[in-house]
Structures are given as structure tokens and as C-alpha cells.
mmCIF file of C-alpha atoms and ligand atoms in Angstrom:
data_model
loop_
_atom_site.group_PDB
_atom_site.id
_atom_site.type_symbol
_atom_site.label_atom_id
_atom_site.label_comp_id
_atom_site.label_asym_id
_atom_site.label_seq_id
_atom_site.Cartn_x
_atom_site.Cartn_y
_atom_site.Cartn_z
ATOM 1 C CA UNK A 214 -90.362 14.595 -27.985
ATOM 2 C CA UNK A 215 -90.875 11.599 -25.826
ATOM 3 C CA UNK A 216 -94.054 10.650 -27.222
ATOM 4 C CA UNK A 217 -92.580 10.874 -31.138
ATOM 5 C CA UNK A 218 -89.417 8.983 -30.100
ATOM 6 C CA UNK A 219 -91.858 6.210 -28.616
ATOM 7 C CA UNK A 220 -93.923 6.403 -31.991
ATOM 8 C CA UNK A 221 -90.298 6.268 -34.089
ATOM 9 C CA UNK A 222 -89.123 3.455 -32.276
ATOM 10 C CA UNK A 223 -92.218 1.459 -32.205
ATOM 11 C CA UNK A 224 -92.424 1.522 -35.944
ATOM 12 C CA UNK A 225 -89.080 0.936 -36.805
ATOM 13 C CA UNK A 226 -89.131 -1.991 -34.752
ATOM 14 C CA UNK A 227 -91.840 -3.515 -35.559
ATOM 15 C CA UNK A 228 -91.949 -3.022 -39.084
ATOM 16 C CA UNK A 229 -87.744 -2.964 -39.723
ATOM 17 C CA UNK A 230 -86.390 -4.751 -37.094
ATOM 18 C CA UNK A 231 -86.645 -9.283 -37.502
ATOM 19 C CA UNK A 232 -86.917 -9.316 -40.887
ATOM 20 C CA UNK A 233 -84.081 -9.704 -42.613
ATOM 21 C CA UNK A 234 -80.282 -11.574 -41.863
ATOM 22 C CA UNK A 235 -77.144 -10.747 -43.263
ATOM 23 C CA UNK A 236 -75.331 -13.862 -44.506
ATOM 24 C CA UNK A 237 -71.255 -13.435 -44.205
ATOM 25 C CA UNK A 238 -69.509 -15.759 -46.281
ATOM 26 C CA UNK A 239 -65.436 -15.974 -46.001
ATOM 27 C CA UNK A 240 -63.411 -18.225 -47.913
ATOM 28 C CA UNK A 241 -61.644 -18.655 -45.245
ATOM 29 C CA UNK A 242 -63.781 -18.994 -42.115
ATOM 30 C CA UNK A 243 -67.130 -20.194 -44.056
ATOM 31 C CA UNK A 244 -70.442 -18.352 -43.649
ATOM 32 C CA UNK A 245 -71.805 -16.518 -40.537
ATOM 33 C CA UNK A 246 -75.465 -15.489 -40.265
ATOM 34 C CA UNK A 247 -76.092 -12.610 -38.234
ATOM 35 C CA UNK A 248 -79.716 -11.003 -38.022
ATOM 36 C CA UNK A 249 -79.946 -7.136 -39.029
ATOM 37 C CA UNK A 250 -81.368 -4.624 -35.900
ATOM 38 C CA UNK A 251 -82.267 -1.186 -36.573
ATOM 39 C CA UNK A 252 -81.695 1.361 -33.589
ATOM 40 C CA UNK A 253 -82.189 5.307 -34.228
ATOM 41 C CA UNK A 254 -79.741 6.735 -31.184
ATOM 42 C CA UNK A 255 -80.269 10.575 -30.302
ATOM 43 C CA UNK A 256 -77.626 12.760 -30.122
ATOM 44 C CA UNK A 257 -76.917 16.246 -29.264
ATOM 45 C CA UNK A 258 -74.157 16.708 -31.726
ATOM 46 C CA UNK A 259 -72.678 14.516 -35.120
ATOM 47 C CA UNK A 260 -75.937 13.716 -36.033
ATOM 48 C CA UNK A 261 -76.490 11.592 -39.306
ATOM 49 C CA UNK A 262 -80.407 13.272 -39.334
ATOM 50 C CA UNK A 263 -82.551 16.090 -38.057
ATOM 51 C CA UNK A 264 -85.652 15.145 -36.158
ATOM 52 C CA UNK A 265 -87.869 18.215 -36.747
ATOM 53 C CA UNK A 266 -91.348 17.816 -35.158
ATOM 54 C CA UNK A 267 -93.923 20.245 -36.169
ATOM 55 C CA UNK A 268 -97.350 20.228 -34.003
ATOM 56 C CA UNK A 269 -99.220 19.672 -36.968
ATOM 57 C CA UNK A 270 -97.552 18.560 -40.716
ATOM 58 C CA UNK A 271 -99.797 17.746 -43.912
ATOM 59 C CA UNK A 272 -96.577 15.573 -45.082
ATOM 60 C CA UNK A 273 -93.930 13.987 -43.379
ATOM 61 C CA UNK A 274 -90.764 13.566 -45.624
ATOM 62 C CA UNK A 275 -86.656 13.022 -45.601
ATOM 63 C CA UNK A 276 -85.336 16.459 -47.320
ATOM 64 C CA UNK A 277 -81.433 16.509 -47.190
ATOM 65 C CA UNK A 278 -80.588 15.007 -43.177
ATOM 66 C CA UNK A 279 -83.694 16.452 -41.962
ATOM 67 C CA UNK A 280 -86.898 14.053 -41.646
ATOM 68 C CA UNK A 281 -89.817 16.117 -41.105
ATOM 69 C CA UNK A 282 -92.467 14.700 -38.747
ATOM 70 C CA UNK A 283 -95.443 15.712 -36.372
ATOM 71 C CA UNK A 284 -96.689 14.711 -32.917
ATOM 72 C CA UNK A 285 -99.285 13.029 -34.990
ATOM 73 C CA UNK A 286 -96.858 10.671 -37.183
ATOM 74 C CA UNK A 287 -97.970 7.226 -37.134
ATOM 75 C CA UNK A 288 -95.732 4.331 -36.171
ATOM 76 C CA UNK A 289 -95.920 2.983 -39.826
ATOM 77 C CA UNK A 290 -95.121 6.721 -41.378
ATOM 78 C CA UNK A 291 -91.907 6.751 -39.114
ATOM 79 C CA UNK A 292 -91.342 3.715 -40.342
ATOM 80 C CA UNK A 293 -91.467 4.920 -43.799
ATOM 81 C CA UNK A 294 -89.225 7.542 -43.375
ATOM 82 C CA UNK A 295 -87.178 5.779 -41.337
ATOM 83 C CA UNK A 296 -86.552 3.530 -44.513
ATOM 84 C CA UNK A 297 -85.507 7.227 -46.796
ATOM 85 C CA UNK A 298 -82.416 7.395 -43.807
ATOM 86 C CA UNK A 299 -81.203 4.519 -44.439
ATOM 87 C CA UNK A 300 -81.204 5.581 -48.062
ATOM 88 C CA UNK A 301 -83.882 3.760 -49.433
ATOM 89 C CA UNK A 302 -86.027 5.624 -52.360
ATOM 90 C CA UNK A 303 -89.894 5.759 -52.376
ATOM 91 C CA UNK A 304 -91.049 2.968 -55.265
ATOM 92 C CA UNK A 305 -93.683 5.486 -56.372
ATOM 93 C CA UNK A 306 -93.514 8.225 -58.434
ATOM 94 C CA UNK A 307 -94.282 12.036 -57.495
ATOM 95 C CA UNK A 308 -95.172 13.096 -61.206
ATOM 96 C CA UNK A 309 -98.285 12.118 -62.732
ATOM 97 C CA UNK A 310 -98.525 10.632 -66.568
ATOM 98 C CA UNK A 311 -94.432 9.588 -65.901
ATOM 99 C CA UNK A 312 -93.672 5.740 -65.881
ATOM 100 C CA UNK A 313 -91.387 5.543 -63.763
ATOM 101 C CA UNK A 314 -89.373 2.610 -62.147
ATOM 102 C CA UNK A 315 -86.466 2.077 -59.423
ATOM 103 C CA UNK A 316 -83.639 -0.253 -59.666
ATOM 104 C CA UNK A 317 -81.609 -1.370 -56.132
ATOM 105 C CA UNK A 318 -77.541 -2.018 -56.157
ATOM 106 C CA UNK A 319 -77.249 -5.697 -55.418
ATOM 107 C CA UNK A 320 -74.580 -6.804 -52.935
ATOM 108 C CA UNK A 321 -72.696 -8.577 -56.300
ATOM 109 C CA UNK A 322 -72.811 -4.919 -58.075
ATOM 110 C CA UNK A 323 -75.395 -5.930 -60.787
ATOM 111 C CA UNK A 324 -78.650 -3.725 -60.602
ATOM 112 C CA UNK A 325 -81.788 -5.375 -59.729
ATOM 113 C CA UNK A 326 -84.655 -5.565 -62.156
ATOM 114 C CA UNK A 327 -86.806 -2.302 -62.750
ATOM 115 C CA UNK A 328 -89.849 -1.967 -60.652
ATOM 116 C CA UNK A 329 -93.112 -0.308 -61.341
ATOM 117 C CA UNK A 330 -93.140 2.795 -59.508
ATOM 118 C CA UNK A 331 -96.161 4.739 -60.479
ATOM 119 C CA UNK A 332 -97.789 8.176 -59.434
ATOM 120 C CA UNK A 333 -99.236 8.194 -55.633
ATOM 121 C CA UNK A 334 -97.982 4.666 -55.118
ATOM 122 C CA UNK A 335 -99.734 1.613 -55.481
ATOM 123 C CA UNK A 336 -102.530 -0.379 -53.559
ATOM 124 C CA UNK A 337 -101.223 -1.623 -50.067
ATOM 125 C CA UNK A 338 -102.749 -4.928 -51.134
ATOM 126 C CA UNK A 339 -100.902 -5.133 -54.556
ATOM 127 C CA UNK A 340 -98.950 -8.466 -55.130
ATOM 128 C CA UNK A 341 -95.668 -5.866 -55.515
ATOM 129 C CA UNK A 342 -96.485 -3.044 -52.977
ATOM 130 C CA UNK A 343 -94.201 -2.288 -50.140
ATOM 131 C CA UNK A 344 -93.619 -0.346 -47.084
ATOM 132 C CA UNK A 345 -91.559 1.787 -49.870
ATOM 133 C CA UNK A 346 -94.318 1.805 -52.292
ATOM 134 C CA UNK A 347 -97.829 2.138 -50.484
ATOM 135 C CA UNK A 348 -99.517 3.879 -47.515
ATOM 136 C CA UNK A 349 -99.899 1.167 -44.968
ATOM 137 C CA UNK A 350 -97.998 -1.714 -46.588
ATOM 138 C CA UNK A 351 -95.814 -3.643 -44.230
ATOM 139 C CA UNK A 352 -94.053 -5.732 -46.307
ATOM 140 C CA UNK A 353 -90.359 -5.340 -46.760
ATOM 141 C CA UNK A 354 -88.248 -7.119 -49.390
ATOM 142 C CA UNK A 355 -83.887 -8.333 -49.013
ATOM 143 C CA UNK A 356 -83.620 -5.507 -51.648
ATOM 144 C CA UNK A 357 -84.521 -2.818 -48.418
ATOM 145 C CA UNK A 358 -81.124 -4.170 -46.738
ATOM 146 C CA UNK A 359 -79.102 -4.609 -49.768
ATOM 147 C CA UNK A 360 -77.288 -1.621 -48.866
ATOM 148 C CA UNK A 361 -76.450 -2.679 -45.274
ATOM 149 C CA UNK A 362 -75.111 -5.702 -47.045
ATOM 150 C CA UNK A 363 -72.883 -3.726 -49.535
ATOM 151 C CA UNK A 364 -71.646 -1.364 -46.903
ATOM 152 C CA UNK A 365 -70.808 -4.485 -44.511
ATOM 153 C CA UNK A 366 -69.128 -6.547 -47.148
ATOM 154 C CA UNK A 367 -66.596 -3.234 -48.027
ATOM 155 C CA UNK A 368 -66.063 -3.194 -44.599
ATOM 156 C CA UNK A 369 -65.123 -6.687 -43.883
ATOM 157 C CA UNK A 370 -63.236 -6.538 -46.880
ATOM 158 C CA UNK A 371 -61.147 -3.304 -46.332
ATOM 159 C CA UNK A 372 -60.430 -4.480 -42.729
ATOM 160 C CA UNK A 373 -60.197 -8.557 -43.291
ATOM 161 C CA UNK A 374 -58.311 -8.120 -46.997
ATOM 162 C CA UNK A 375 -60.121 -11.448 -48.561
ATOM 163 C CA UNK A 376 -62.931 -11.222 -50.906
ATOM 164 C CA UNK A 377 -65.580 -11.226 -48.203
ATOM 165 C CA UNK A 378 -69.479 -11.508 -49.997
ATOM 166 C CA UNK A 379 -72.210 -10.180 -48.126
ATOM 167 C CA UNK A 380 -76.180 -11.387 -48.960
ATOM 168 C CA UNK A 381 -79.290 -10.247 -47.163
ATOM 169 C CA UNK A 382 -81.532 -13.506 -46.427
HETATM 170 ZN ZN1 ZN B 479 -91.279 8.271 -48.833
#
């Protein structure tokens, strides 16, 4: 277990973790620019996800709260799937011969622009391929923290009561 949580947290950190700031912006108070850390925390009970680790797994994957993994799980992989819990989709497709695309909430509640997600994902060296999209890829776009931004600006706004806006930079 210690070696996986190592791997986990080595991946989401370097791959998650210093890459993207949440701008604040209060009509009130003016703007605030905090950055955006990821931490998984362990727990014995009220868990948000499952850590099952097999010995040996063909496939790691998120299924309901449980994220599947193996002693063998690379850093990126955990990264991957470390992406799925905090509810990001996989910008590939898992049927072959279907077109398929993804669209991302924005924080202003319009839907992003559709993007390409085709069978088996797409070259890690693609103009367009992400850590979402392609085995290996590191890159990360503000639409892979759009829903921290949407979550925090609901937040603010429940608990401030102004019309708080919320942008990943
Ligand atoms: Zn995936």
C-alpha cells in the first residue's frame, strides 16, 4: 500500500498539482488569485473513493467510487485516474467507427466547444492530446479545473451572498 500511495502521490503532484490558479473575483473585495493543490487523504471511513490494488491489473479504471489499480500503476496512470475522481471524462472514445466528442461546463455555464475524442485516444504528441486523451501525455488544459472553479464559485456565493465569478487561469 505504501509503495502505490508513493506512486499516487507522485503523479498527482507532479502532473496535477502547479498548474493551474483559481482567479476569485468579488465586486466587492476585487479579485484574489489563489493556486489550485491536489491532495488524495486516506481514510478509514467516509471515503469519496475506493483504492483497490490488485497484484497484477491489465487496466486500471474509475468504476462508480472505486479506482482500480495495481502495484505496477505508473505515476502518470494514477495520474490519469486521479483526473476520472475529480470527475473529469476520458477525451477518447471506447467504441470504434463512433465520432465522438466531449464538451466541459464552463465556470459562466456555457459549454465549451466539442472536442475530438476518437477510439483508443489520440497520439501523446498531437497538437490537442491531453493527460485525458492519450497514454503518456502530460499536458493539462483550465478546462481540467473548470469544475473546481464552478464548485468554488457556488460556494463563495451561497456563503458570501454576492455574485462571486470563479475562472481557472
Ligand atoms: Zn481514463
Amino acid at each position: 500500500m505504501e509503495l502505490v500511495k508513493q506512486n499516487a502521490e507522485r503523479g498527482i503532484t507532479s502532473h496535477w498539482n502547479n498548474k493551474f490558479k483559481i482567479e476569485i473575483k468579488d465586486p466587492q473585495c476585487g479579485t484574489k488569485v489563489l493556486p489550485i493543490v491536489y491532495k488524495p487523504v486516506y481514510v478509514e471511513s467516509g471515503e469519496h473513493y475506493v483504492l483497490k490494488v490488485h497484484k497484477k491489473s491489465d487496466r486500471e479504471q474509475v468504476f462508480e467510487n472505486v479506482v482500480d489499480v495495481s502495484l505496477g500503476t505508473t505515476d502518470w496512470t494514477h495520474a490519469h485516474e486521479f483526473g476520472h475522481c475529480c470527475g473529469l471524462p476520458d477525451e477518447y472514445s471506447y467504441t470504434d467507427g463512433v465520432d465522438e466528442t466531449v464538451k466541459y461546463y464552463k465556470p459562466d455555464g456555457t459549454l465549451s466547444e466539442a472536442i475530438s475524442a476518437p477510439f483508443d485516444g489520440k497520439d501523446p504528441k498531437a497538437a490537442d492530446a491531453t493527460i485525458m486523451a492519450a497514454y503518456g501525455c502530460t499536458i493539462v488544459k483550465p478546462r481540467h479545473a473548470w469544475n473546481i472553479a464552478i464548485e468554488v464559485q457556488e460556494l463563495l456565493r451561497a456563503k458570501i451572498g454576492r455574485k462571486i465569478t470563479c475562472d481557472i487561469i
